[in-house]
Amino acid sequence: REVLVDVHDHNVEGESSCALRFVLAPGETPASRLLLPSRLKGLDPEKVAELGAIEVSAKAMAYSQKIAMRVEQQGGAALLIDYGKDGPHESSLKAIKDHKFVDALHAPGKTDLSVDVDFSAVRQAVEEQGAGSDNKTMLHGPVTQASFLYSLGIRTRLESLLQHASEEQKESLLTGFKRLVDNAEHGGMGDKYMAVAITRMNAPTPIAFEEAATVMSE
């Protein structure tokens, strides 16, 4: 069943008597009837059996198909980088206000809402686009942001910049470098952010995604 937002009346001193809450739909909804089966068919049955819930972003899959259609028709490639994982999420919704995590329904319209990307859903959308076309598209990756940047030569670029930098600039460069490639446990984004590329299936594998292509073919 779909999770919906409902109005909850309560009486708590100092608070509004009307608040929002998450509830389960009492029955089938258009989203649970149409989106859920479509998404589940792209997952391994064993993985589905392990899920207690699943997030499905219709917009993310629709935009992925639009991008794939553009690449299919006009060539080129698309590079997408965001935080997420190569698999479904049960509950990744987050709300941030004043640089702190808060309840997702706290102060609607005044908090930043975010969810992690399900890159396996992006892959499913890309693969379903243009089935049977000679220029059918495919998704490369995901690979971690750290792996992606190292493959593109970020360390070599850093060393080049450091040679002509002042002490203050060196500190800034090293801080930025670590922020981009270090793991989350060390305050970085290197393993949290992932990169994927969309190309035609008959196009060469993009740089930085060769290792991922080798693993998939084994």
mmCIF file with all atom_site columns, C-alpha atoms in Angstrom:
data_model
loop_
_atom_site.group_PDB
_atom_site.id
_atom_site.type_symbol
_atom_site.label_atom_id
_atom_site.label_alt_id
_atom_site.label_comp_id
_atom_site.label_asym_id
_atom_site.label_entity_id
_atom_site.label_seq_id
_atom_site.pdbx_PDB_ins_code
_atom_site.Cartn_x
_atom_site.Cartn_y
_atom_site.Cartn_z
_atom_site.occupancy
_atom_site.B_iso_or_equiv
_atom_site.pdbx_formal_charge
_atom_site.auth_seq_id
_atom_site.auth_comp_id
_atom_site.auth_asym_id
_atom_site.auth_atom_id
_atom_site.pdbx_PDB_model_num
ATOM 1   C CA . ARG A 1 1   ? 0.000  0.000   0.000   1.00 0.00 ? 1   ARG A CA 1
ATOM 2   C CA . GLU A 1 2   ? 1.112  3.552   -0.695  1.00 0.00 ? 2   GLU A CA 1
ATOM 3   C CA . VAL A 1 3   ? 2.293  5.842   2.098   1.00 0.00 ? 3   VAL A CA 1
ATOM 4   C CA . LEU A 1 4   ? 0.299  9.083   2.091   1.00 0.00 ? 4   LEU A CA 1
ATOM 5   C CA . VAL A 1 5   ? 0.378  12.354  4.013   1.00 0.00 ? 5   VAL A CA 1
ATOM 6   C CA . ASP A 1 6   ? -2.607 12.900  6.286   1.00 0.00 ? 6   ASP A CA 1
ATOM 7   C CA . VAL A 1 7   ? -3.846 15.678  8.565   1.00 0.00 ? 7   VAL A CA 1
ATOM 8   C CA . HIS A 1 8   ? -3.625 14.785  12.247  1.00 0.00 ? 8   HIS A CA 1
ATOM 9   C CA . ASP A 1 9   ? -5.631 16.785  14.786  1.00 0.00 ? 9   ASP A CA 1
ATOM 10  C CA . HIS A 1 10  ? -4.128 16.915  18.254  1.00 0.00 ? 10  HIS A CA 1
ATOM 11  C CA . ASN A 1 11  ? -3.971 19.188  21.244  1.00 0.00 ? 11  ASN A CA 1
ATOM 12  C CA . VAL A 1 12  ? -0.484 19.917  22.496  1.00 0.00 ? 12  VAL A CA 1
ATOM 13  C CA . GLU A 1 13  ? 0.265  23.089  24.428  1.00 0.00 ? 13  GLU A CA 1
ATOM 14  C CA . GLY A 1 14  ? 2.353  25.493  22.396  1.00 0.00 ? 14  GLY A CA 1
ATOM 15  C CA . GLU A 1 15  ? 1.754  23.687  19.087  1.00 0.00 ? 15  GLU A CA 1
ATOM 16  C CA . SER A 1 16  ? -0.772 24.029  16.304  1.00 0.00 ? 16  SER A CA 1
ATOM 17  C CA . SER A 1 17  ? -3.817 21.826  16.723  1.00 0.00 ? 17  SER A CA 1
ATOM 18  C CA . CYS A 1 18  ? -3.359 20.634  13.143  1.00 0.00 ? 18  CYS A CA 1
ATOM 19  C CA . ALA A 1 19  ? -0.294 18.660  12.043  1.00 0.00 ? 19  ALA A CA 1
ATOM 20  C CA . LEU A 1 20  ? 0.732  16.273  9.297   1.00 0.00 ? 20  LEU A CA 1
ATOM 21  C CA . ARG A 1 21  ? 1.591  12.595  9.543   1.00 0.00 ? 21  ARG A CA 1
ATOM 22  C CA . PHE A 1 22  ? 2.390  9.634   7.314   1.00 0.00 ? 22  PHE A CA 1
ATOM 23  C CA . VAL A 1 23  ? -0.300 6.969   6.964   1.00 0.00 ? 23  VAL A CA 1
ATOM 24  C CA . LEU A 1 24  ? -0.838 3.863   4.877   1.00 0.00 ? 24  LEU A CA 1
ATOM 25  C CA . ALA A 1 25  ? -3.521 4.113   2.214   1.00 0.00 ? 25  ALA A CA 1
ATOM 26  C CA . PRO A 1 26  ? -6.552 2.051   3.213   1.00 0.00 ? 26  PRO A CA 1
ATOM 27  C CA . GLY A 1 27  ? -6.517 0.294   -0.144  1.00 0.00 ? 27  GLY A CA 1
ATOM 28  C CA . GLU A 1 28  ? -5.120 0.307   -3.648  1.00 0.00 ? 28  GLU A CA 1
ATOM 29  C CA . THR A 1 29  ? -4.111 3.653   -5.161  1.00 0.00 ? 29  THR A CA 1
ATOM 30  C CA . PRO A 1 30  ? -3.178 4.544   -8.767  1.00 0.00 ? 30  PRO A CA 1
ATOM 31  C CA . ALA A 1 31  ? 0.488  4.633   -7.747  1.00 0.00 ? 31  ALA A CA 1
ATOM 32  C CA . SER A 1 32  ? 0.427  1.253   -6.032  1.00 0.00 ? 32  SER A CA 1
ATOM 33  C CA . ARG A 1 33  ? -1.494 -0.257  -8.922  1.00 0.00 ? 33  ARG A CA 1
ATOM 34  C CA . LEU A 1 34  ? 0.631  1.101   -11.782 1.00 0.00 ? 34  LEU A CA 1
ATOM 35  C CA . LEU A 1 35  ? 4.058  2.136   -10.480 1.00 0.00 ? 35  LEU A CA 1
ATOM 36  C CA . LEU A 1 36  ? 4.762  -0.677  -8.054  1.00 0.00 ? 36  LEU A CA 1
ATOM 37  C CA . PRO A 1 37  ? 4.338  -3.633  -10.449 1.00 0.00 ? 37  PRO A CA 1
ATOM 38  C CA . SER A 1 38  ? 6.340  -1.812  -13.117 1.00 0.00 ? 38  SER A CA 1
ATOM 39  C CA . ARG A 1 39  ? 9.241  -1.218  -10.729 1.00 0.00 ? 39  ARG A CA 1
ATOM 40  C CA . LEU A 1 40  ? 9.184  -4.676  -9.142  1.00 0.00 ? 40  LEU A CA 1
ATOM 41  C CA . LYS A 1 41  ? 9.472  -6.439  -12.486 1.00 0.00 ? 41  LYS A CA 1
ATOM 42  C CA . GLY A 1 42  ? 12.922 -4.903  -12.858 1.00 0.00 ? 42  GLY A CA 1
ATOM 43  C CA . LEU A 1 43  ? 14.175 -6.404  -9.596  1.00 0.00 ? 43  LEU A CA 1
ATOM 44  C CA . ASP A 1 44  ? 15.418 -9.864  -8.715  1.00 0.00 ? 44  ASP A CA 1
ATOM 45  C CA . PRO A 1 45  ? 12.582 -11.844 -7.024  1.00 0.00 ? 45  PRO A CA 1
ATOM 46  C CA . GLU A 1 46  ? 14.877 -12.711 -4.109  1.00 0.00 ? 46  GLU A CA 1
ATOM 47  C CA . LYS A 1 47  ? 15.582 -9.004  -3.573  1.00 0.00 ? 47  LYS A CA 1
ATOM 48  C CA . VAL A 1 48  ? 11.878 -8.213  -3.685  1.00 0.00 ? 48  VAL A CA 1
ATOM 49  C CA . ALA A 1 49  ? 11.199 -10.841 -1.022  1.00 0.00 ? 49  ALA A CA 1
ATOM 50  C CA . GLU A 1 50  ? 13.656 -9.102  1.315   1.00 0.00 ? 50  GLU A CA 1
ATOM 51  C CA . LEU A 1 51  ? 11.993 -5.683  1.020   1.00 0.00 ? 51  LEU A CA 1
ATOM 52  C CA . GLY A 1 52  ? 9.595  -4.430  3.636   1.00 0.00 ? 52  GLY A CA 1
ATOM 53  C CA . ALA A 1 53  ? 8.904  -1.299  1.593   1.00 0.00 ? 53  ALA A CA 1
ATOM 54  C CA . ILE A 1 54  ? 10.229 0.385   -1.542  1.00 0.00 ? 54  ILE A CA 1
ATOM 55  C CA . GLU A 1 55  ? 10.559 3.945   -2.772  1.00 0.00 ? 55  GLU A CA 1
ATOM 56  C CA . VAL A 1 56  ? 9.571  4.475   -6.403  1.00 0.00 ? 56  VAL A CA 1
ATOM 57  C CA . SER A 1 57  ? 10.342 7.785   -8.106  1.00 0.00 ? 57  SER A CA 1
ATOM 58  C CA . ALA A 1 58  ? 8.228  8.043   -11.234 1.00 0.00 ? 58  ALA A CA 1
ATOM 59  C CA . LYS A 1 59  ? 9.844  11.381  -12.116 1.00 0.00 ? 59  LYS A CA 1
ATOM 60  C CA . ALA A 1 60  ? 13.383 10.007  -11.871 1.00 0.00 ? 60  ALA A CA 1
ATOM 61  C CA . MET A 1 61  ? 12.522 7.107   -14.163 1.00 0.00 ? 61  MET A CA 1
ATOM 62  C CA . ALA A 1 62  ? 10.641 9.370   -16.581 1.00 0.00 ? 62  ALA A CA 1
ATOM 63  C CA . TYR A 1 63  ? 13.533 11.840  -16.818 1.00 0.00 ? 63  TYR A CA 1
ATOM 64  C CA . SER A 1 64  ? 15.958 8.939   -17.279 1.00 0.00 ? 64  SER A CA 1
ATOM 65  C CA . GLN A 1 65  ? 13.911 7.732   -20.235 1.00 0.00 ? 65  GLN A CA 1
ATOM 66  C CA . LYS A 1 66  ? 13.807 11.251  -21.713 1.00 0.00 ? 66  LYS A CA 1
ATOM 67  C CA . ILE A 1 67  ? 17.592 11.488  -21.507 1.00 0.00 ? 67  ILE A CA 1
ATOM 68  C CA . ALA A 1 68  ? 17.979 8.002   -22.986 1.00 0.00 ? 68  ALA A CA 1
ATOM 69  C CA . MET A 1 69  ? 15.636 8.947   -25.831 1.00 0.00 ? 69  MET A CA 1
ATOM 70  C CA . ARG A 1 70  ? 17.737 12.035  -26.594 1.00 0.00 ? 70  ARG A CA 1
ATOM 71  C CA . VAL A 1 71  ? 20.936 9.957   -26.685 1.00 0.00 ? 71  VAL A CA 1
ATOM 72  C CA . GLU A 1 72  ? 19.221 7.303   -28.806 1.00 0.00 ? 72  GLU A CA 1
ATOM 73  C CA . GLN A 1 73  ? 18.027 9.859   -31.355 1.00 0.00 ? 73  GLN A CA 1
ATOM 74  C CA . GLN A 1 74  ? 20.946 12.284  -31.426 1.00 0.00 ? 74  GLN A CA 1
ATOM 75  C CA . GLY A 1 75  ? 23.945 10.364  -30.103 1.00 0.00 ? 75  GLY A CA 1
ATOM 76  C CA . GLY A 1 76  ? 26.372 11.700  -27.534 1.00 0.00 ? 76  GLY A CA 1
ATOM 77  C CA . ALA A 1 77  ? 26.284 10.685  -23.888 1.00 0.00 ? 77  ALA A CA 1
ATOM 78  C CA . ALA A 1 78  ? 24.852 11.759  -20.546 1.00 0.00 ? 78  ALA A CA 1
ATOM 79  C CA . LEU A 1 79  ? 26.701 11.857  -17.235 1.00 0.00 ? 79  LEU A CA 1
ATOM 80  C CA . LEU A 1 80  ? 24.689 11.765  -14.007 1.00 0.00 ? 80  LEU A CA 1
ATOM 81  C CA . ILE A 1 81  ? 26.203 12.206  -10.539 1.00 0.00 ? 81  ILE A CA 1
ATOM 82  C CA . ASP A 1 82  ? 24.213 12.114  -7.317  1.00 0.00 ? 82  ASP A CA 1
ATOM 83  C CA . TYR A 1 83  ? 24.066 10.385  -3.964  1.00 0.00 ? 83  TYR A CA 1
ATOM 84  C CA . GLY A 1 84  ? 22.418 6.968   -3.829  1.00 0.00 ? 84  GLY A CA 1
ATOM 85  C CA . LYS A 1 85  ? 23.097 3.293   -4.431  1.00 0.00 ? 85  LYS A CA 1
ATOM 86  C CA . ASP A 1 86  ? 22.660 0.579   -7.040  1.00 0.00 ? 86  ASP A CA 1
ATOM 87  C CA . GLY A 1 87  ? 19.470 -0.808  -5.565  1.00 0.00 ? 87  GLY A CA 1
ATOM 88  C CA . PRO A 1 88  ? 16.087 0.120   -4.095  1.00 0.00 ? 88  PRO A CA 1
ATOM 89  C CA . HIS A 1 89  ? 15.591 2.117   -0.916  1.00 0.00 ? 89  HIS A CA 1
ATOM 90  C CA . GLU A 1 90  ? 12.991 1.335   1.693   1.00 0.00 ? 90  GLU A CA 1
ATOM 91  C CA . SER A 1 91  ? 13.020 4.787   3.287   1.00 0.00 ? 91  SER A CA 1
ATOM 92  C CA . SER A 1 92  ? 15.611 7.433   2.385   1.00 0.00 ? 92  SER A CA 1
ATOM 93  C CA . LEU A 1 93  ? 13.463 10.566  2.732   1.00 0.00 ? 93  LEU A CA 1
ATOM 94  C CA . LYS A 1 94  ? 15.313 13.293  4.629   1.00 0.00 ? 94  LYS A CA 1
ATOM 95  C CA . ALA A 1 95  ? 14.498 16.856  5.627   1.00 0.00 ? 95  ALA A CA 1
ATOM 96  C CA . ILE A 1 96  ? 17.096 19.502  6.435   1.00 0.00 ? 96  ILE A CA 1
ATOM 97  C CA . LYS A 1 97  ? 16.501 22.867  8.088   1.00 0.00 ? 97  LYS A CA 1
ATOM 98  C CA . ASP A 1 98  ? 19.204 25.216  9.384   1.00 0.00 ? 98  ASP A CA 1
ATOM 99  C CA . HIS A 1 99  ? 21.858 22.600  8.512   1.00 0.00 ? 99  HIS A CA 1
ATOM 100 C CA . LYS A 1 100 ? 20.198 19.985  10.735  1.00 0.00 ? 100 LYS A CA 1
ATOM 101 C CA . PHE A 1 101 ? 18.055 16.925  10.018  1.00 0.00 ? 101 PHE A CA 1
ATOM 102 C CA . VAL A 1 102 ? 14.440 17.395  11.067  1.00 0.00 ? 102 VAL A CA 1
ATOM 103 C CA . ASP A 1 103 ? 11.188 15.507  10.705  1.00 0.00 ? 103 ASP A CA 1
ATOM 104 C CA . ALA A 1 104 ? 10.154 15.359  7.040   1.00 0.00 ? 104 ALA A CA 1
ATOM 105 C CA . LEU A 1 105 ? 6.775  16.890  7.831   1.00 0.00 ? 105 LEU A CA 1
ATOM 106 C CA . HIS A 1 106 ? 8.190  19.616  10.048  1.00 0.00 ? 106 HIS A CA 1
ATOM 107 C CA . ALA A 1 107 ? 7.446  23.119  8.770   1.00 0.00 ? 107 ALA A CA 1
ATOM 108 C CA . PRO A 1 108 ? 6.246  22.188  5.246   1.00 0.00 ? 108 PRO A CA 1
ATOM 109 C CA . GLY A 1 109 ? 7.649  24.511  2.614   1.00 0.00 ? 109 GLY A CA 1
ATOM 110 C CA . LYS A 1 110 ? 10.454 25.684  4.884   1.00 0.00 ? 110 LYS A CA 1
ATOM 111 C CA . THR A 1 111 ? 12.659 22.576  4.863   1.00 0.00 ? 111 THR A CA 1
ATOM 112 C CA . ASP A 1 112 ? 14.760 20.988  2.135   1.00 0.00 ? 112 ASP A CA 1
ATOM 113 C CA . LEU A 1 113 ? 13.485 17.507  1.258   1.00 0.00 ? 113 LEU A CA 1
ATOM 114 C CA . SER A 1 114 ? 15.722 14.928  -0.369  1.00 0.00 ? 114 SER A CA 1
ATOM 115 C CA . VAL A 1 115 ? 15.869 11.225  -1.182  1.00 0.00 ? 115 VAL A CA 1
ATOM 116 C CA . ASP A 1 116 ? 18.708 8.978   -2.319  1.00 0.00 ? 116 ASP A CA 1
ATOM 117 C CA . VAL A 1 117 ? 18.785 7.938   -5.967  1.00 0.00 ? 117 VAL A CA 1
ATOM 118 C CA . ASP A 1 118 ? 17.991 4.332   -6.834  1.00 0.00 ? 118 ASP A CA 1
ATOM 119 C CA . PHE A 1 119 ? 20.398 3.836   -9.734  1.00 0.00 ? 119 PHE A CA 1
ATOM 120 C CA . SER A 1 120 ? 18.970 0.396   -10.472 1.00 0.00 ? 120 SER A CA 1
ATOM 121 C CA . ALA A 1 121 ? 15.671 2.148   -11.276 1.00 0.00 ? 121 ALA A CA 1
ATOM 122 C CA . VAL A 1 122 ? 17.526 4.536   -13.568 1.00 0.00 ? 122 VAL A CA 1
ATOM 123 C CA . ARG A 1 123 ? 19.080 1.524   -15.316 1.00 0.00 ? 123 ARG A CA 1
ATOM 124 C CA . GLN A 1 124 ? 15.674 -0.119  -15.698 1.00 0.00 ? 124 GLN A CA 1
ATOM 125 C CA . ALA A 1 125 ? 14.203 3.035   -17.233 1.00 0.00 ? 125 ALA A CA 1
ATOM 126 C CA . VAL A 1 126 ? 17.116 3.415   -19.656 1.00 0.00 ? 126 VAL A CA 1
ATOM 127 C CA . GLU A 1 127 ? 16.984 -0.219  -20.745 1.00 0.00 ? 127 GLU A CA 1
ATOM 128 C CA . GLU A 1 128 ? 13.223 -0.075  -21.321 1.00 0.00 ? 128 GLU A CA 1
ATOM 129 C CA . GLN A 1 129 ? 13.575 2.979   -23.523 1.00 0.00 ? 129 GLN A CA 1
ATOM 130 C CA . GLY A 1 130 ? 13.867 2.220   -27.239 1.00 0.00 ? 130 GLY A CA 1
ATOM 131 C CA . ALA A 1 131 ? 13.650 -1.557  -26.979 1.00 0.00 ? 131 ALA A CA 1
ATOM 132 C CA . GLY A 1 132 ? 14.448 -3.032  -30.393 1.00 0.00 ? 132 GLY A CA 1
ATOM 133 C CA . SER A 1 133 ? 16.080 0.153   -31.693 1.00 0.00 ? 133 SER A CA 1
ATOM 134 C CA . ASP A 1 134 ? 19.420 -0.073  -33.520 1.00 0.00 ? 134 ASP A CA 1
ATOM 135 C CA . ASN A 1 135 ? 20.580 2.816   -31.327 1.00 0.00 ? 135 ASN A CA 1
ATOM 136 C CA . LYS A 1 136 ? 19.273 1.415   -28.055 1.00 0.00 ? 136 LYS A CA 1
ATOM 137 C CA . THR A 1 137 ? 20.866 2.983   -25.002 1.00 0.00 ? 137 THR A CA 1
ATOM 138 C CA . MET A 1 138 ? 22.486 1.486   -21.917 1.00 0.00 ? 138 MET A CA 1
ATOM 139 C CA . LEU A 1 139 ? 23.607 2.629   -18.484 1.00 0.00 ? 139 LEU A CA 1
ATOM 140 C CA . HIS A 1 140 ? 27.254 2.399   -17.426 1.00 0.00 ? 140 HIS A CA 1
ATOM 141 C CA . GLY A 1 141 ? 27.996 2.167   -13.708 1.00 0.00 ? 141 GLY A CA 1
ATOM 142 C CA . PRO A 1 142 ? 27.352 3.244   -11.116 1.00 0.00 ? 142 PRO A CA 1
ATOM 143 C CA . VAL A 1 143 ? 30.882 3.849   -9.869  1.00 0.00 ? 143 VAL A CA 1
ATOM 144 C CA . THR A 1 144 ? 31.757 5.860   -6.784  1.00 0.00 ? 144 THR A CA 1
ATOM 145 C CA . GLN A 1 145 ? 32.578 9.526   -7.202  1.00 0.00 ? 145 GLN A CA 1
ATOM 146 C CA . ALA A 1 146 ? 36.070 8.811   -5.863  1.00 0.00 ? 146 ALA A CA 1
ATOM 147 C CA . SER A 1 147 ? 36.688 6.095   -8.450  1.00 0.00 ? 147 SER A CA 1
ATOM 148 C CA . PHE A 1 148 ? 35.286 8.312   -11.190 1.00 0.00 ? 148 PHE A CA 1
ATOM 149 C CA . LEU A 1 149 ? 37.483 11.292  -10.316 1.00 0.00 ? 149 LEU A CA 1
ATOM 150 C CA . TYR A 1 150 ? 40.628 9.215   -9.838  1.00 0.00 ? 150 TYR A CA 1
ATOM 151 C CA . SER A 1 151 ? 40.066 7.666   -13.271 1.00 0.00 ? 151 SER A CA 1
ATOM 152 C CA . LEU A 1 152 ? 39.854 11.151  -14.774 1.00 0.00 ? 152 LEU A CA 1
ATOM 153 C CA . GLY A 1 153 ? 43.163 12.125  -13.162 1.00 0.00 ? 153 GLY A CA 1
ATOM 154 C CA . ILE A 1 154 ? 42.126 14.256  -10.203 1.00 0.00 ? 154 ILE A CA 1
ATOM 155 C CA . ARG A 1 155 ? 45.307 13.416  -8.290  1.00 0.00 ? 155 ARG A CA 1
ATOM 156 C CA . THR A 1 156 ? 47.527 14.429  -11.220 1.00 0.00 ? 156 THR A CA 1
ATOM 157 C CA . ARG A 1 157 ? 45.564 17.655  -11.587 1.00 0.00 ? 157 ARG A CA 1
ATOM 158 C CA . LEU A 1 158 ? 45.909 18.357  -7.863  1.00 0.00 ? 158 LEU A CA 1
ATOM 159 C CA . GLU A 1 159 ? 49.674 17.837  -7.940  1.00 0.00 ? 159 GLU A CA 1
ATOM 160 C CA . SER A 1 160 ? 49.943 20.208  -10.910 1.00 0.00 ? 160 SER A CA 1
ATOM 161 C CA . LEU A 1 161 ? 47.956 22.926  -9.157  1.00 0.00 ? 161 LEU A CA 1
ATOM 162 C CA . LEU A 1 162 ? 49.919 22.558  -5.919  1.00 0.00 ? 162 LEU A CA 1
ATOM 163 C CA . GLN A 1 163 ? 53.193 23.313  -7.694  1.00 0.00 ? 163 GLN A CA 1
ATOM 164 C CA . HIS A 1 164 ? 52.162 26.909  -8.326  1.00 0.00 ? 164 HIS A CA 1
ATOM 165 C CA . ALA A 1 165 ? 49.909 27.535  -5.333  1.00 0.00 ? 165 ALA A CA 1
ATOM 166 C CA . SER A 1 166 ? 50.452 29.682  -2.254  1.00 0.00 ? 166 SER A CA 1
ATOM 167 C CA . GLU A 1 167 ? 50.262 28.068  1.188   1.00 0.00 ? 167 GLU A CA 1
ATOM 168 C CA . GLU A 1 168 ? 46.713 29.309  1.606   1.00 0.00 ? 168 GLU A CA 1
ATOM 169 C CA . GLN A 1 169 ? 45.738 27.963  -1.818  1.00 0.00 ? 169 GLN A CA 1
ATOM 170 C CA . LYS A 1 170 ? 47.394 24.620  -1.080  1.00 0.00 ? 170 LYS A CA 1
ATOM 171 C CA . GLU A 1 171 ? 45.323 24.210  2.052   1.00 0.00 ? 171 GLU A CA 1
ATOM 172 C CA . SER A 1 172 ? 42.138 25.035  0.139   1.00 0.00 ? 172 SER A CA 1
ATOM 173 C CA . LEU A 1 173 ? 43.024 22.627  -2.696  1.00 0.00 ? 173 LEU A CA 1
ATOM 174 C CA . LEU A 1 174 ? 43.802 19.754  -0.335  1.00 0.00 ? 174 LEU A CA 1
ATOM 175 C CA . THR A 1 175 ? 40.626 20.354  1.657   1.00 0.00 ? 175 THR A CA 1
ATOM 176 C CA . GLY A 1 176 ? 38.534 20.342  -1.510  1.00 0.00 ? 176 GLY A CA 1
ATOM 177 C CA . PHE A 1 177 ? 40.302 17.237  -2.815  1.00 0.00 ? 177 PHE A CA 1
ATOM 178 C CA . LYS A 1 178 ? 39.632 15.292  0.380   1.00 0.00 ? 178 LYS A CA 1
ATOM 179 C CA . ARG A 1 179 ? 36.024 16.446  0.441   1.00 0.00 ? 179 ARG A CA 1
ATOM 180 C CA . LEU A 1 180 ? 35.487 15.065  -3.060  1.00 0.00 ? 180 LEU A CA 1
ATOM 181 C CA . VAL A 1 181 ? 37.239 11.698  -2.748  1.00 0.00 ? 181 VAL A CA 1
ATOM 182 C CA . ASP A 1 182 ? 37.315 10.696  0.943   1.00 0.00 ? 182 ASP A CA 1
ATOM 183 C CA . ASN A 1 183 ? 34.740 8.278   2.337   1.00 0.00 ? 183 ASN A CA 1
ATOM 184 C CA . ALA A 1 184 ? 31.787 9.572   4.336   1.00 0.00 ? 184 ALA A CA 1
ATOM 185 C CA . GLU A 1 185 ? 33.311 8.347   7.603   1.00 0.00 ? 185 GLU A CA 1
ATOM 186 C CA . HIS A 1 186 ? 36.154 10.805  7.006   1.00 0.00 ? 186 HIS A CA 1
ATOM 187 C CA . GLY A 1 187 ? 33.834 13.658  6.103   1.00 0.00 ? 187 GLY A CA 1
ATOM 188 C CA . GLY A 1 188 ? 34.013 13.170  2.336   1.00 0.00 ? 188 GLY A CA 1
ATOM 189 C CA . MET A 1 189 ? 31.594 12.451  -0.495  1.00 0.00 ? 189 MET A CA 1
ATOM 190 C CA . GLY A 1 190 ? 33.756 9.934   -2.351  1.00 0.00 ? 190 GLY A CA 1
ATOM 191 C CA . ASP A 1 191 ? 31.714 6.833   -1.558  1.00 0.00 ? 191 ASP A CA 1
ATOM 192 C CA . LYS A 1 192 ? 28.301 8.438   -1.043  1.00 0.00 ? 192 LYS A CA 1
ATOM 193 C CA . TYR A 1 193 ? 28.012 10.056  -4.453  1.00 0.00 ? 193 TYR A CA 1
ATOM 194 C CA . MET A 1 194 ? 27.835 7.795   -7.504  1.00 0.00 ? 194 MET A CA 1
ATOM 195 C CA . ALA A 1 195 ? 28.315 8.394   -11.221 1.00 0.00 ? 195 ALA A CA 1
ATOM 196 C CA . VAL A 1 196 ? 26.565 6.771   -14.180 1.00 0.00 ? 196 VAL A CA 1
ATOM 197 C CA . ALA A 1 197 ? 26.735 7.373   -17.911 1.00 0.00 ? 197 ALA A CA 1
ATOM 198 C CA . ILE A 1 198 ? 24.137 6.801   -20.617 1.00 0.00 ? 198 ILE A CA 1
ATOM 199 C CA . THR A 1 199 ? 25.330 5.977   -24.134 1.00 0.00 ? 199 THR A CA 1
ATOM 200 C CA . ARG A 1 200 ? 24.206 3.992   -27.123 1.00 0.00 ? 200 ARG A CA 1
ATOM 201 C CA . MET A 1 201 ? 24.972 0.291   -26.736 1.00 0.00 ? 201 MET A CA 1
ATOM 202 C CA . ASN A 1 202 ? 27.199 0.389   -29.835 1.00 0.00 ? 202 ASN A CA 1
ATOM 203 C CA . ALA A 1 203 ? 29.297 3.256   -28.439 1.00 0.00 ? 203 ALA A CA 1
ATOM 204 C CA . PRO A 1 204 ? 32.652 2.745   -26.669 1.00 0.00 ? 204 PRO A CA 1
ATOM 205 C CA . THR A 1 205 ? 32.593 2.404   -22.895 1.00 0.00 ? 205 THR A CA 1
ATOM 206 C CA . PRO A 1 206 ? 33.218 5.863   -21.391 1.00 0.00 ? 206 PRO A CA 1
ATOM 207 C CA . ILE A 1 207 ? 36.431 6.531   -19.508 1.00 0.00 ? 207 ILE A CA 1
ATOM 208 C CA . ALA A 1 208 ? 36.097 5.753   -15.773 1.00 0.00 ? 208 ALA A CA 1
ATOM 209 C CA . PHE A 1 209 ? 33.468 3.084   -16.414 1.00 0.00 ? 209 PHE A CA 1
ATOM 210 C CA . GLU A 1 210 ? 35.696 0.361   -17.954 1.00 0.00 ? 210 GLU A CA 1
ATOM 211 C CA . GLU A 1 211 ? 36.104 -1.502  -14.673 1.00 0.00 ? 211 GLU A CA 1
ATOM 212 C CA . ALA A 1 212 ? 32.354 -1.527  -14.030 1.00 0.00 ? 212 ALA A CA 1
ATOM 213 C CA . ALA A 1 213 ? 31.808 -2.896  -17.567 1.00 0.00 ? 213 ALA A CA 1
ATOM 214 C CA . THR A 1 214 ? 34.325 -5.682  -16.915 1.00 0.00 ? 214 THR A CA 1
ATOM 215 C CA . VAL A 1 215 ? 32.600 -6.706  -13.676 1.00 0.00 ? 215 VAL A CA 1
ATOM 216 C CA . MET A 1 216 ? 29.178 -6.773  -15.380 1.00 0.00 ? 216 MET A CA 1
ATOM 217 C CA . SER A 1 217 ? 30.461 -8.994  -18.195 1.00 0.00 ? 217 SER A CA 1
ATOM 218 C CA . GLU A 1 218 ? 31.983 -11.606 -15.875 1.00 0.00 ? 218 GLU A CA 1
#
